[in-house]
Coordinates of C-alpha atoms in Angstrom, one line a residue:
M1 CA 0.1 0.0 -0.1
P2 CA 1.8 3.1 -1.1
L3 CA 2.0 6.4 1.2
A4 CA 1.3 9.5 0.1
T5 CA 3.7 12.4 1.2
R6 CA 4.9 15.7 0.0
C7 CA 8.6 16.6 -0.2
A8 CA 9.8 19.3 2.3
L9 CA 11.7 21.5 -0.4
C10 CA 9.9 21.3 -3.6
G11 CA 6.3 20.6 -2.4
K12 CA 5.6 17.8 -5.0
K13 CA 3.3 15.1 -4.0
Y14 CA 4.9 11.7 -4.1
E15 CA 3.6 8.1 -3.6
I16 CA 6.2 6.2 -1.6
A17 CA 6.3 2.4 -2.3
E18 CA 6.8 -0.2 0.7
D19 CA 10.6 -0.9 -0.7
N20 CA 11.5 2.7 -0.3
P21 CA 13.9 3.1 2.6
A22 CA 12.0 6.3 3.5
Y23 CA 8.7 4.4 3.9
Q24 CA 9.4 2.7 7.1
K25 CA 10.7 6.0 8.7
L26 CA 7.5 7.7 7.6
V27 CA 5.2 4.8 8.9
A28 CA 7.0 4.8 12.3
K29 CA 6.8 8.5 12.9
P30 CA 4.8 10.5 10.6
S31 CA 5.7 13.9 11.6
S32 CA 9.0 13.3 9.7
T33 CA 9.9 15.1 6.9
Y34 CA 10.3 13.7 3.4
I35 CA 12.7 15.0 0.9
C36 CA 12.6 13.4 -2.7
D37 CA 15.8 12.3 -4.8
M38 CA 15.7 15.3 -6.9
C39 CA 15.9 17.5 -4.2
K40 CA 18.3 15.6 -2.2
N41 CA 21.0 15.4 -5.0
R42 CA 20.5 19.2 -5.8
V43 CA 21.2 20.1 -2.1
R44 CA 24.1 17.6 -2.2
F45 CA 25.5 19.1 -5.5
E46 CA 25.1 22.7 -4.2
S47 CA 27.0 21.6 -0.9
E48 CA 29.8 20.1 -2.8
D49 CA 30.2 23.1 -5.3
Q50 CA 30.3 25.4 -2.3
Q51 CA 33.2 23.4 -0.8
K52 CA 35.4 23.5 -3.8
P53 CA 38.2 26.0 -3.8
K54 CA 37.3 29.2 -5.9
K55 CA 39.5 30.0 -8.9
P56 CA 41.5 33.1 -8.7
M57 CA 40.3 35.7 -11.3

């Protein structure tokens, strides 16, 4: 039975399947936040980009 949830960053609605690792977390604690894979990757990319040394101009 899929679980309907909303991404905390982009606000899109998602149907989480039982095989998704976030499913068990959301079932155990419904108040926990869900972040979709696209937002996770975007945040990871932006944080890695910020940590790179800046090129001199």
